[in-house]
CSV table of C-alpha atoms and ligand atoms in Angstrom, one decimal:
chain,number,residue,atom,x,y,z
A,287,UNK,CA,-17.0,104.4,6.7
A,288,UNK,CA,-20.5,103.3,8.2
A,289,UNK,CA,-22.2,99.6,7.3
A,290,UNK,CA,-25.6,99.7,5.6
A,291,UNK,CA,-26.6,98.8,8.8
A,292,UNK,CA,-25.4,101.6,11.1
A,293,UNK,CA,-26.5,104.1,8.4
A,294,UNK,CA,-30.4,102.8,9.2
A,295,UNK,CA,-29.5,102.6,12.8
A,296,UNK,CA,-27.5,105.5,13.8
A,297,UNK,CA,-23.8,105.2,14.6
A,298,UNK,CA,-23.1,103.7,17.5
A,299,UNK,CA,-26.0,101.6,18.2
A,300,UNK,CA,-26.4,98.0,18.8
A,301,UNK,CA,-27.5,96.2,15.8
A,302,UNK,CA,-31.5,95.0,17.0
A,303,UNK,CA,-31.0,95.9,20.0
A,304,UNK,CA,-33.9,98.2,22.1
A,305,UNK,CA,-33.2,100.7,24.5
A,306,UNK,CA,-34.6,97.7,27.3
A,307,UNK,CA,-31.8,95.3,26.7
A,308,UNK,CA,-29.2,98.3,26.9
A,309,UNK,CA,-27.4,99.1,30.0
A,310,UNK,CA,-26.8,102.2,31.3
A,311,UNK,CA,-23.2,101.4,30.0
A,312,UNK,CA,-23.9,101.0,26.7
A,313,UNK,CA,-26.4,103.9,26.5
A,314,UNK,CA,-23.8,105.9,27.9
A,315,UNK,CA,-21.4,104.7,24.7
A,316,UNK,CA,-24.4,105.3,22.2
A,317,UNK,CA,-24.9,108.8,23.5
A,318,UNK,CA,-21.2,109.6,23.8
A,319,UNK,CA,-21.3,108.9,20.1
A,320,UNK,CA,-23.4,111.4,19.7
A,321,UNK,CA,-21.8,114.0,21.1
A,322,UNK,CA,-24.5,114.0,24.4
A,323,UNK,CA,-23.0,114.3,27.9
A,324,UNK,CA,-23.0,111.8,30.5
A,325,UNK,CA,-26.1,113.1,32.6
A,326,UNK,CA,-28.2,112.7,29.7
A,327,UNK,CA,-27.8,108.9,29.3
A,328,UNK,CA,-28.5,108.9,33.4
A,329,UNK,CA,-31.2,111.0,32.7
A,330,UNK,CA,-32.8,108.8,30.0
A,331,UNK,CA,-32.0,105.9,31.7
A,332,UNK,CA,-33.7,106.5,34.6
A,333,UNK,CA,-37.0,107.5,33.1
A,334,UNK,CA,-37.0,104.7,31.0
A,335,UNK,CA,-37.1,102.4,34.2
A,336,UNK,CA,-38.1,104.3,37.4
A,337,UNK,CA,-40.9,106.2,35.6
A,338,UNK,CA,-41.6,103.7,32.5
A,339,UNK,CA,-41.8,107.2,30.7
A,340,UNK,CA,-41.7,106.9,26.7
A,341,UNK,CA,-39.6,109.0,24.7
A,342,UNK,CA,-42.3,111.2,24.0
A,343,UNK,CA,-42.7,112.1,27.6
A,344,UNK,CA,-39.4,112.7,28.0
A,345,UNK,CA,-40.1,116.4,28.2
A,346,UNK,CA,-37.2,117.3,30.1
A,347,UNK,CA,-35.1,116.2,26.8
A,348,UNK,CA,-34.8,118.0,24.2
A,349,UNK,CA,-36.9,117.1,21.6
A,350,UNK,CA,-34.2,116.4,18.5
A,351,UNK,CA,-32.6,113.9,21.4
A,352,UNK,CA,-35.9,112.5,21.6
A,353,UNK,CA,-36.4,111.8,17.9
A,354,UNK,CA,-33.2,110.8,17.8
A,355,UNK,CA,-33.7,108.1,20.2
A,356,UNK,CA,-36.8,106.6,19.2
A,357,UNK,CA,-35.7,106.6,15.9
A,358,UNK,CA,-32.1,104.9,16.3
A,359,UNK,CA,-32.6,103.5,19.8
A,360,UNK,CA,-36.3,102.0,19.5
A,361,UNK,CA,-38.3,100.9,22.9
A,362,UNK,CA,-39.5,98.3,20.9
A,363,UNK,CA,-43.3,97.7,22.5
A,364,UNK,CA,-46.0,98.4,20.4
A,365,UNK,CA,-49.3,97.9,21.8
A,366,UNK,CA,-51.6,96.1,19.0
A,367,UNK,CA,-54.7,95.2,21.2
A,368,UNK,CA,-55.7,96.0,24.4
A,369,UNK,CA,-58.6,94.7,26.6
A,370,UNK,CA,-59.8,95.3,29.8
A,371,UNK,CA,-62.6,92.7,32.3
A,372,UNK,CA,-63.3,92.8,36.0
A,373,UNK,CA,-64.5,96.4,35.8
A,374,UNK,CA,-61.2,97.3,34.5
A,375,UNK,CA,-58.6,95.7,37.3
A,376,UNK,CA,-57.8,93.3,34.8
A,377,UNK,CA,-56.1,94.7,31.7
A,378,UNK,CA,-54.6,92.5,29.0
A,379,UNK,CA,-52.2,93.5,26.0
A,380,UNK,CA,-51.2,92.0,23.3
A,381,UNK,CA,-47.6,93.6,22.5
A,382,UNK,CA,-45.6,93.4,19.2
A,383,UNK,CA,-41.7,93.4,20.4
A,384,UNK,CA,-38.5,93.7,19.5
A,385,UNK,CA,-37.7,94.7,15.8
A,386,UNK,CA,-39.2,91.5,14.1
A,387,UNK,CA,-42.2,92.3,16.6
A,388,UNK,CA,-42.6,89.6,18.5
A,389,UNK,CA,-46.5,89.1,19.5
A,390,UNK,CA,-46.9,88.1,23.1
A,391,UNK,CA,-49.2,89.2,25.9
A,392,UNK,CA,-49.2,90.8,29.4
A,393,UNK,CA,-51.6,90.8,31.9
A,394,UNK,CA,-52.1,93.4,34.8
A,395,UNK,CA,-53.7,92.6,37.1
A,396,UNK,CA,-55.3,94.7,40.4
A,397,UNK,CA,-56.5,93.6,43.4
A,398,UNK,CA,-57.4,95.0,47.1
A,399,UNK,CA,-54.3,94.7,48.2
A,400,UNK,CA,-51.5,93.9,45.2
A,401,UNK,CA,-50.9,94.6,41.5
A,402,UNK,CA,-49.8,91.5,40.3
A,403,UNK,CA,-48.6,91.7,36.4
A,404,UNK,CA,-47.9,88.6,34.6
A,405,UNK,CA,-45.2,88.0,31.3
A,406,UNK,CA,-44.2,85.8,28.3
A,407,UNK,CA,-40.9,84.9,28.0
A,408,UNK,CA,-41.3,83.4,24.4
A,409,UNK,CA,-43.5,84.0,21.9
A,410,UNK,CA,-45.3,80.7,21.5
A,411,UNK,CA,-43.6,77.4,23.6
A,412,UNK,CA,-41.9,74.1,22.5
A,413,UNK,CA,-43.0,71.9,25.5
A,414,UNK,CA,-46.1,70.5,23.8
A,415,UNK,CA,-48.5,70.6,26.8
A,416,UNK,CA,-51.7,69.6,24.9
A,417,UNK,CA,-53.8,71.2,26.9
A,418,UNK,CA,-52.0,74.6,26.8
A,419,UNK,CA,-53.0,77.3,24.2
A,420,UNK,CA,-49.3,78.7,23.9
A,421,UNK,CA,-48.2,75.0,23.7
A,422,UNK,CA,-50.4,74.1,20.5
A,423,UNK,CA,-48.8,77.3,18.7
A,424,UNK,CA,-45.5,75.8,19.4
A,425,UNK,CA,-42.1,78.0,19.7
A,426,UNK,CA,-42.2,81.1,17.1
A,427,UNK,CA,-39.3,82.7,18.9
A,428,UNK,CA,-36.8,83.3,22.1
A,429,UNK,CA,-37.5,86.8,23.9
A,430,UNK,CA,-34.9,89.1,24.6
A,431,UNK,CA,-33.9,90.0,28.6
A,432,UNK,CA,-35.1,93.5,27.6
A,433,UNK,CA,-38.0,92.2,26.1
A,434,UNK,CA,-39.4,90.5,28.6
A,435,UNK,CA,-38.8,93.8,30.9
A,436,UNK,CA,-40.2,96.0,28.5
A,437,UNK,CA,-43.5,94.2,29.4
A,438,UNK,CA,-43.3,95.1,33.1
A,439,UNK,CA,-42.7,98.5,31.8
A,440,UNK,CA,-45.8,98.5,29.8
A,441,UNK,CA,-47.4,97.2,33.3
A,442,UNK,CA,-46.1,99.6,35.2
A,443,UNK,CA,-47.8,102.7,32.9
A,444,UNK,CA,-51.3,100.9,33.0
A,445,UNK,CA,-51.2,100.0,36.5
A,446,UNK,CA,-52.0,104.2,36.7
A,447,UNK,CA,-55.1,103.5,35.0
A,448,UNK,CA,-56.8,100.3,37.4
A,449,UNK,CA,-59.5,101.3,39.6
A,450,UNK,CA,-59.3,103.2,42.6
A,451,UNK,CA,-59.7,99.9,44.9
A,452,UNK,CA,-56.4,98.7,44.1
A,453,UNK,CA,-53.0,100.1,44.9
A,454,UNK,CA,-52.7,101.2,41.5
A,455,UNK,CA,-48.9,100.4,42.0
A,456,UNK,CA,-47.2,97.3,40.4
A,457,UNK,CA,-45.3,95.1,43.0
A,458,UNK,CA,-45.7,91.7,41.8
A,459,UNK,CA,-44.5,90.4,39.0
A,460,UNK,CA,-45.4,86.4,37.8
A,461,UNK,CA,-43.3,84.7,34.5
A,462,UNK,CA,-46.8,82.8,33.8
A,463,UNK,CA,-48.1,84.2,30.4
A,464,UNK,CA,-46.8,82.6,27.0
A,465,UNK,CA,-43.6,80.5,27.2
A,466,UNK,CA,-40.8,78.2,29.1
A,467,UNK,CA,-38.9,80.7,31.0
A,468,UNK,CA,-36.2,78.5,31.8
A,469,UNK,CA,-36.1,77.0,28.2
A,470,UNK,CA,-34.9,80.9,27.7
A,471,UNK,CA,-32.9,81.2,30.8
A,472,UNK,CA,-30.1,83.7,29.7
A,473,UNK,CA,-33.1,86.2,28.8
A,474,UNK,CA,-36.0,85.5,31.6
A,475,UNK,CA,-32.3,85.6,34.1
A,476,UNK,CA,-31.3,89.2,32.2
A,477,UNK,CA,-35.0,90.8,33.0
A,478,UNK,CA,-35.4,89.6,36.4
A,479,UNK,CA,-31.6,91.5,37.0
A,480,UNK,CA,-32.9,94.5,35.0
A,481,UNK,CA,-36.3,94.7,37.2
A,482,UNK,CA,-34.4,94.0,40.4
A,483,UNK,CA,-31.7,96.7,39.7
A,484,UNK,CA,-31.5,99.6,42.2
A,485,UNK,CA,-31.2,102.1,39.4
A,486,UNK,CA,-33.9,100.5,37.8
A,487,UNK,CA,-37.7,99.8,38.7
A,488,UNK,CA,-36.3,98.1,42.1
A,489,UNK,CA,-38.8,95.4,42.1
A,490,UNK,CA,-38.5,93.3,45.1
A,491,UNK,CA,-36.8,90.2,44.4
A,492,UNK,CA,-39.1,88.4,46.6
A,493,UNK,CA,-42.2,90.0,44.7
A,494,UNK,CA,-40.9,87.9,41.0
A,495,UNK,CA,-42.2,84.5,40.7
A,496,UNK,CA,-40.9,82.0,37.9
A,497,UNK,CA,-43.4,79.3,36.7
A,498,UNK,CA,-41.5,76.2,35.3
A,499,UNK,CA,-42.7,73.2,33.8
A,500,UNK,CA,-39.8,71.9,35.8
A,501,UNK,CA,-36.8,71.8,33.9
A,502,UNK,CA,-34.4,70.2,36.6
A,503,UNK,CA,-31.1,72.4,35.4
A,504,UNK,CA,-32.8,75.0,35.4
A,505,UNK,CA,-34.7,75.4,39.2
A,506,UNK,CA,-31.0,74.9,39.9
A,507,UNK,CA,-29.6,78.1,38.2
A,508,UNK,CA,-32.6,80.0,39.4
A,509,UNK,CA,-31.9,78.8,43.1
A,510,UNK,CA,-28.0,80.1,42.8
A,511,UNK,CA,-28.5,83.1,41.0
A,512,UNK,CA,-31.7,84.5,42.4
A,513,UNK,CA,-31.8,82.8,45.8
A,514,UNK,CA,-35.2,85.0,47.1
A,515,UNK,CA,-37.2,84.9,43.5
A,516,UNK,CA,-40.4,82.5,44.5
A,517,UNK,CA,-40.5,79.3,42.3
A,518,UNK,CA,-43.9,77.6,41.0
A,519,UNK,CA,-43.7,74.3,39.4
A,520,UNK,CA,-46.8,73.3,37.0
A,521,UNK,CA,-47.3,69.9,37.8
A,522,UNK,CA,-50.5,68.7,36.8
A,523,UNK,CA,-50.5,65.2,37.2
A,524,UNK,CA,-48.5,63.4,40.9
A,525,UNK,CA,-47.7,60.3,38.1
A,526,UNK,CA,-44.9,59.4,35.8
A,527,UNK,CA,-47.8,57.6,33.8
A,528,UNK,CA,-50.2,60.4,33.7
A,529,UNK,CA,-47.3,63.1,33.9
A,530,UNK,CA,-45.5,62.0,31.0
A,531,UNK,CA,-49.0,62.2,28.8
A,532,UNK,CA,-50.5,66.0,29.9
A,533,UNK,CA,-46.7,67.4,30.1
A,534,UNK,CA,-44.1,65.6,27.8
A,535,UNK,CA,-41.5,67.0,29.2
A,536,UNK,CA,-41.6,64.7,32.2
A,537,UNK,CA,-40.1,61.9,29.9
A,538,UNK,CA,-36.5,63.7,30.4
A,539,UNK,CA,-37.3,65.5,33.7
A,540,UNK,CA,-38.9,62.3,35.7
A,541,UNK,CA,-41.2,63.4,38.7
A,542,UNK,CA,-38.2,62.0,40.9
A,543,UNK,CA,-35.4,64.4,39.8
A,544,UNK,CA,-38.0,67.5,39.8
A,545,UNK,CA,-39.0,67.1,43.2
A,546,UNK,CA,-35.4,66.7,44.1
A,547,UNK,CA,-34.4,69.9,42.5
A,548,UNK,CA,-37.3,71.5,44.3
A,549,UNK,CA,-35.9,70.1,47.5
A,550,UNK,CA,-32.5,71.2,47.0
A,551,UNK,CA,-34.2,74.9,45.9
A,552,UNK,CA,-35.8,75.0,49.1
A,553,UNK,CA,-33.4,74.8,51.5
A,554,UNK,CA,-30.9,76.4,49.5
A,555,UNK,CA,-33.6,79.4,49.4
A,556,UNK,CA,-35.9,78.6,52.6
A,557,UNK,CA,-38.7,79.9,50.3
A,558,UNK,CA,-41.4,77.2,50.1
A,559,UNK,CA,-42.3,76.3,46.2
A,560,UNK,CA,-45.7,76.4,45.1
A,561,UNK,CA,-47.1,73.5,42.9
A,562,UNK,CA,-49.4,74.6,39.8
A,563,UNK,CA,-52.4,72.0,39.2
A,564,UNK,CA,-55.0,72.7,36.3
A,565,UNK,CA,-58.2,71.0,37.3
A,566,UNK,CA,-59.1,68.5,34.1
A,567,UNK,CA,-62.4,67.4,33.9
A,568,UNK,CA,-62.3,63.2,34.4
A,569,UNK,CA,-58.3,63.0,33.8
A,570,UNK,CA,-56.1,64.5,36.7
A,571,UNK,CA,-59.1,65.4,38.9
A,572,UNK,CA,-59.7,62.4,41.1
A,573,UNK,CA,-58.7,61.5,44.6
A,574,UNK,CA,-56.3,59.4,43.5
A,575,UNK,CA,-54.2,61.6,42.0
A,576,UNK,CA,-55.2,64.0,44.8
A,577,UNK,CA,-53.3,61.8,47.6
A,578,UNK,CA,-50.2,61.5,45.4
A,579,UNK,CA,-50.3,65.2,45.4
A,580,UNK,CA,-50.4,65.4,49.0
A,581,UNK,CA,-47.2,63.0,49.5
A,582,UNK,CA,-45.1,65.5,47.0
A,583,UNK,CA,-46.3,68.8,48.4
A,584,UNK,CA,-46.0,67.7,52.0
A,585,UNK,CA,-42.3,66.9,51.5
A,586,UNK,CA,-41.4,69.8,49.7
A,587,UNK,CA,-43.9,71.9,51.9
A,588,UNK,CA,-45.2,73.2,49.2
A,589,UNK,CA,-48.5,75.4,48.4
A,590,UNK,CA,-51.0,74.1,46.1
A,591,UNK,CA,-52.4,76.0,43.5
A,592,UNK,CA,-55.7,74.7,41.5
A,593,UNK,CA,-56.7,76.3,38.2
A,594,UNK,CA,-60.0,75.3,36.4
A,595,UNK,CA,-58.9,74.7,33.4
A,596,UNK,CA,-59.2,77.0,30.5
A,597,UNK,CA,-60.7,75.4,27.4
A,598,UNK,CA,-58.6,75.5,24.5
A,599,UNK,CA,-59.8,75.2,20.7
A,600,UNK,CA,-57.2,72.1,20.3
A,601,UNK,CA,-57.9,70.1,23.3
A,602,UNK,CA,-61.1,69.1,23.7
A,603,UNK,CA,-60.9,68.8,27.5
A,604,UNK,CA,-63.5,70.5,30.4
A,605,UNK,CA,-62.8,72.0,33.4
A,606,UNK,CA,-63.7,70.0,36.7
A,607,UNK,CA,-66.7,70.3,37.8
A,608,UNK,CA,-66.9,72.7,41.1
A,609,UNK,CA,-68.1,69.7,43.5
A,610,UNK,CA,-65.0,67.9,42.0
A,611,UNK,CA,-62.9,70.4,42.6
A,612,UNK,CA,-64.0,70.9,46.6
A,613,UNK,CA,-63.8,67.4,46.8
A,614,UNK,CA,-59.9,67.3,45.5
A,615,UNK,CA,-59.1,70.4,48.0
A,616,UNK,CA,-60.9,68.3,50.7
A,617,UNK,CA,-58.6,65.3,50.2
A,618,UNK,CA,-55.1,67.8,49.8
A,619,UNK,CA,-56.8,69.6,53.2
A,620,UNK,CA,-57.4,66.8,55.0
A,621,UNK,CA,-53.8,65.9,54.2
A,622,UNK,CA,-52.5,68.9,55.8
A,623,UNK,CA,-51.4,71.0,52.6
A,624,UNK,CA,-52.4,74.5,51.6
A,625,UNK,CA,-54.5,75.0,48.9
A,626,UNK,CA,-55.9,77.8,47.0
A,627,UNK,CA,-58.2,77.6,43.9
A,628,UNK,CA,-57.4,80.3,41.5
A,629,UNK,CA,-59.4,83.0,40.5
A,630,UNK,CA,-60.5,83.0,36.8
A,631,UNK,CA,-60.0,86.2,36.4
A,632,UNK,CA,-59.8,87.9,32.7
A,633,UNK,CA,-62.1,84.6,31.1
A,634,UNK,CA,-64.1,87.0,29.4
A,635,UNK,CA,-61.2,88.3,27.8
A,636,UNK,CA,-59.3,85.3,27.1
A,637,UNK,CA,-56.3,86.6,29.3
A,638,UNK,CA,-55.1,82.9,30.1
A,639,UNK,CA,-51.8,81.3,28.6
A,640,UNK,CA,-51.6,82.6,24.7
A,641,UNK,CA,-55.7,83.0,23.8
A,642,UNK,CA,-55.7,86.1,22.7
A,643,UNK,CA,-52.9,85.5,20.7
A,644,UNK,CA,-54.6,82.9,19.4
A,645,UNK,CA,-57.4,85.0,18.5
A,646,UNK,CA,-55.6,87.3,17.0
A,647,UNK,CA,-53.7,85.0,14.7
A,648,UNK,CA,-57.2,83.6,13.6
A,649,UNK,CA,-58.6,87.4,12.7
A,650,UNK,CA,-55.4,87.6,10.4
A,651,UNK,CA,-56.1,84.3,8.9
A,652,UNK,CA,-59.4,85.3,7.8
B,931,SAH,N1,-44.3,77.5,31.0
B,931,SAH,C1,-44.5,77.8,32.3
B,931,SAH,C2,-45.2,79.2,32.6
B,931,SAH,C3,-46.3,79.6,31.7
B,931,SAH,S1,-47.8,78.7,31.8
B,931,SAH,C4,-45.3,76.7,33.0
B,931,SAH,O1,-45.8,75.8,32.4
B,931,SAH,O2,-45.3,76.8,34.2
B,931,SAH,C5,-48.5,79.3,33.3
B,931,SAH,C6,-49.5,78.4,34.0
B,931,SAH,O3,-50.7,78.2,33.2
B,931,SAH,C7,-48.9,77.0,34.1
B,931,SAH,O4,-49.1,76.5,35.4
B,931,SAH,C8,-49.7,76.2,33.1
B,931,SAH,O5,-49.7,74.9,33.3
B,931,SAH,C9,-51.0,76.9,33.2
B,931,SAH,N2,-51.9,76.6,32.0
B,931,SAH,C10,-51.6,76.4,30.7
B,931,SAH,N3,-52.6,76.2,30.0
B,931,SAH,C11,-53.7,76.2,30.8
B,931,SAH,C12,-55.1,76.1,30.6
B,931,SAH,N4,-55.6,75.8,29.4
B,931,SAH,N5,-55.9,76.1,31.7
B,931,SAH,C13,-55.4,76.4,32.9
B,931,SAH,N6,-54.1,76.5,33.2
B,931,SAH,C14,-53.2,76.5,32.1
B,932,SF4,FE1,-45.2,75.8,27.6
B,932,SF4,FE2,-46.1,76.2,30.1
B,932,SF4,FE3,-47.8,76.0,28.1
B,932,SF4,FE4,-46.5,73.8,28.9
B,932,SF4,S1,-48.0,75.0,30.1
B,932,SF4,S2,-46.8,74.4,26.8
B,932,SF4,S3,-44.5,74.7,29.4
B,932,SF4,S4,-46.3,77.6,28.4
C-alpha cells in the first residue's frame, strides 16, 4: 500500500529530494520503478548535468516521461528575480530552492577571459559578521549538496546569454554568495563532488574556490578530501582584538590555529590560499593592521584580496577611502605580498553577500 506521501510524490521517489541531489543510482531505481529502461535514466541524467537542460527541453524524452518527472522528481530552482549590470556580463538571480524554496542568490559573472559564477550554501548565516548582509539575516536554513549544484546549473544556462566579449562558458565557480560553506560541510562537500564528476558538468577541481570564515576543522576536511579545490580565508582584521569584534567567530577559531590550518592546507595541497580583506572605513584600514597582514600572508604565501566594503542597512560602516586603500596595498606591496583590489562589480544591482535578498524580504514586508 503507498504512504500519503509517495501518493503526492510518485512511487519510488525520495521523500524532498530534487533530481540534483539524486545520483544517477538512485534515478536509475526511481525510473526502474516506473517501468523506464536503463538508458533513459543515463539519458536524463546526463542532460540534467552536461547540458543543464530542463525537463521541458528534454525533447528527446517523451513528453509523459517529462511530466512525469517534473512533477514527481522536481529540479527544484525557481527563478523569482533576475537582474542584470555591467552591460549584461553580470547577471544576478535570486532562486527559490528545494521544496520549502529556499531563497538564496547566484551571481554570474563574465569577463575577457573567464566566467566566474558565485553560490550560497545557506540561506542566511549564523556567524554574526556585523558587517555582512547575509550575517544580520542570520541562519534561515542548511542547503542541500544538490542545491547548491542546482545553482551552478542555473549558471551554466545563463552563461549562454553574457555578451559576446566573454567566453560565454562557465569554468569558475566561487562558494562566496550567502552562507558558511563549511558550517554546511556535508552539502557544500556533496556539490563540489557532483560538479567535479566526469559524468557530470566536469568542472575542474582546480577552477572551485571555497571562501571560509576560517573554521579550523573544516580547512582540514577540505584539504583531505579535495586536495586541488583553491581555499580563501576572510580575514578582515590581522588581530585577535580587532578579529574577535568584526568576525565572532575568531573567539573559538583564534588567528593562531587558522593560520596553522592554512599552513598545514598548503603544503598538504601546494595551492597557495588567498586571504579576503574588506576595506572598512577608519576600523581595519590602517597601516597598522596592514603590517600584521603582511607577517600572516607572507608565511602562508598567501594572495591578498581587498574588497571596498559594501554598505549594509545594519552596519553603519563606509568603505575606505580610495587613497586609503592605495596606501594599505602600498604597505602589503612594499612588504612583498600580492595584492589585488576587487572589482565592485554588480553594486548597482546589489549582487554582493545577501542584498538582494535583503531587498526582496523588505518588498514582501511592505
Ligand atoms: N561565509 C564565507 C563565504 C561567503 S561571504 C566567508 O565569510 O568567507 C564572501 C565574502 O564576502 C567574504 O570574504 C566576506 O567577508 C565578504 N563580505 C561580506 N559582507 C561584505 C560587505 N558588506 N562588503 C564587502 N565584503 C563583504
Ligand atoms: Fe557568514 Fe561569511 Fe557573512 Fe560572515 S561574511 S556572516 S561567515 S556569510
Amino acid at each position: 500500500m503507498r504512504s500519503g506521501r509517495s501518493d503526492v510524490r510518485g512511487a519510488g521517489t525520495l521523500p524532498g529530494m530534487g533530481a540534483y541531489d539524486l545520483s544517477l543510482e538512485e534515478l536509475t531505481g526511481i525510473l526502474a520503478g516506473w517501468g523506464e529502461p536503463a538508458f533513459r535514466a543515463r539519458q536524463v541524467h546526463r542532460q540534467l548535468w552536461r547540458r543543464a537542460a530542463r525537463y521541458e527541453d528534454m525533447t528527446d524524452v517523451p513528453p509523459p516521461l517529462r511530466e512525469r518527472l517534473a512533477a514527481e522528481v522536481p529540479l527544484g530552482v525557481e527563478v523569482l528575480e533576475e537582474r542584470t549590470a555591467d552591460g549584461g556580463a553580470t547577471r544576478k538571480a535570486l532562486l527559490g530552492l528545494g521544496p520549502a524554496r529556499h531563497l538564496v542568490e547566484v551571481v554570474l559573472m563574465g569577463y575577457r577571459d573567464r566566467v566566474t559564477a558565485c553560490i550560497s550554501s545557506q540561506a542566511g548565516c549564523a556567524m554574526g559578521c556585523g558587517f555582512c548582509a547575509t550575517g544580520q539575516m542570520g541562519l534561515r536554513n542548511n542547503l542541500t549538496a544538490g542545491e547548491i549544484a542546482a545553482q551552478v546549473m542555473w549558471a551554466f544556462r545563463e552563461a549562454r546569454r553574457l555578451p559576446a566579449s566573454t567566453p560565454r562558458r562557465l569554468a569558475n565557480v566561487v562558494f562566496m554568495g550567502m552562507g558558511e560553506p563549511l558550517a554546511n560541510e556535508r552539502a557544500a562537500f556533496g556539490a563540489i563532488e557532483r560538479l567535479v564528476d566526469p559524468r557530470g558538468p566536469k568542472l575542474g577541481a582546480r577552477h572551485v574556490t571555497l571562501s571560509t570564515v576560517g573554521l579550523v576543522p573544516g580547512i582540514r576536511h577540505l584539504g583531505e578530501r579535495f586536495p586541488q579545490v583553491g581555499l580563501a580565508v576572510s580575514f578582515h582584521a590581522a588581530d585577535d582584538e580587532l578579529r574577535d569584534r568584526l568576525v565572532p567567530i575568531n573567539r573559538v577559531h583564534p588567528i593562531s590555529a587558522l593560520v596553522a590550518a592554512m599552513r598545514e592546507h598548503r603544503a598538504r595541497t601546494r595551492r597557495r590560499p588567498s586571504i579576503e580583506w574588506a576595506m572598512i572605513d577608519a576600523t581595519n584600514d590602517s597601516d597598522d593592521q596592514a603590517r600584521k597582514l603582511v607577517r600572516i600572508a607572507r608565511e602562508l604565501g598567501a594572495h591578498v584580496n581587498l574588497i571596498p566594503l559594501n554598505p549594509t542597512p545594519g552596519w553603519p560602516t563606509e568603505p575606505s577611502s580610495p587613497q586609503r586603500i592605495r596606501g594599505f596595498v602600498g604597505v602589503l606591496e612594499s612588504g612583498g605580498v600580492n595584492v589585488t583590489v576587487r572589482d565592485t562589480r554588480g553594486r548597482g544591482i546589489e549582487a554582493a553577500c545577501g542584498q538582494l535578498r535583503l531587498a526582496h524580504d523588505a518588498a514582501a514586508r511592505g
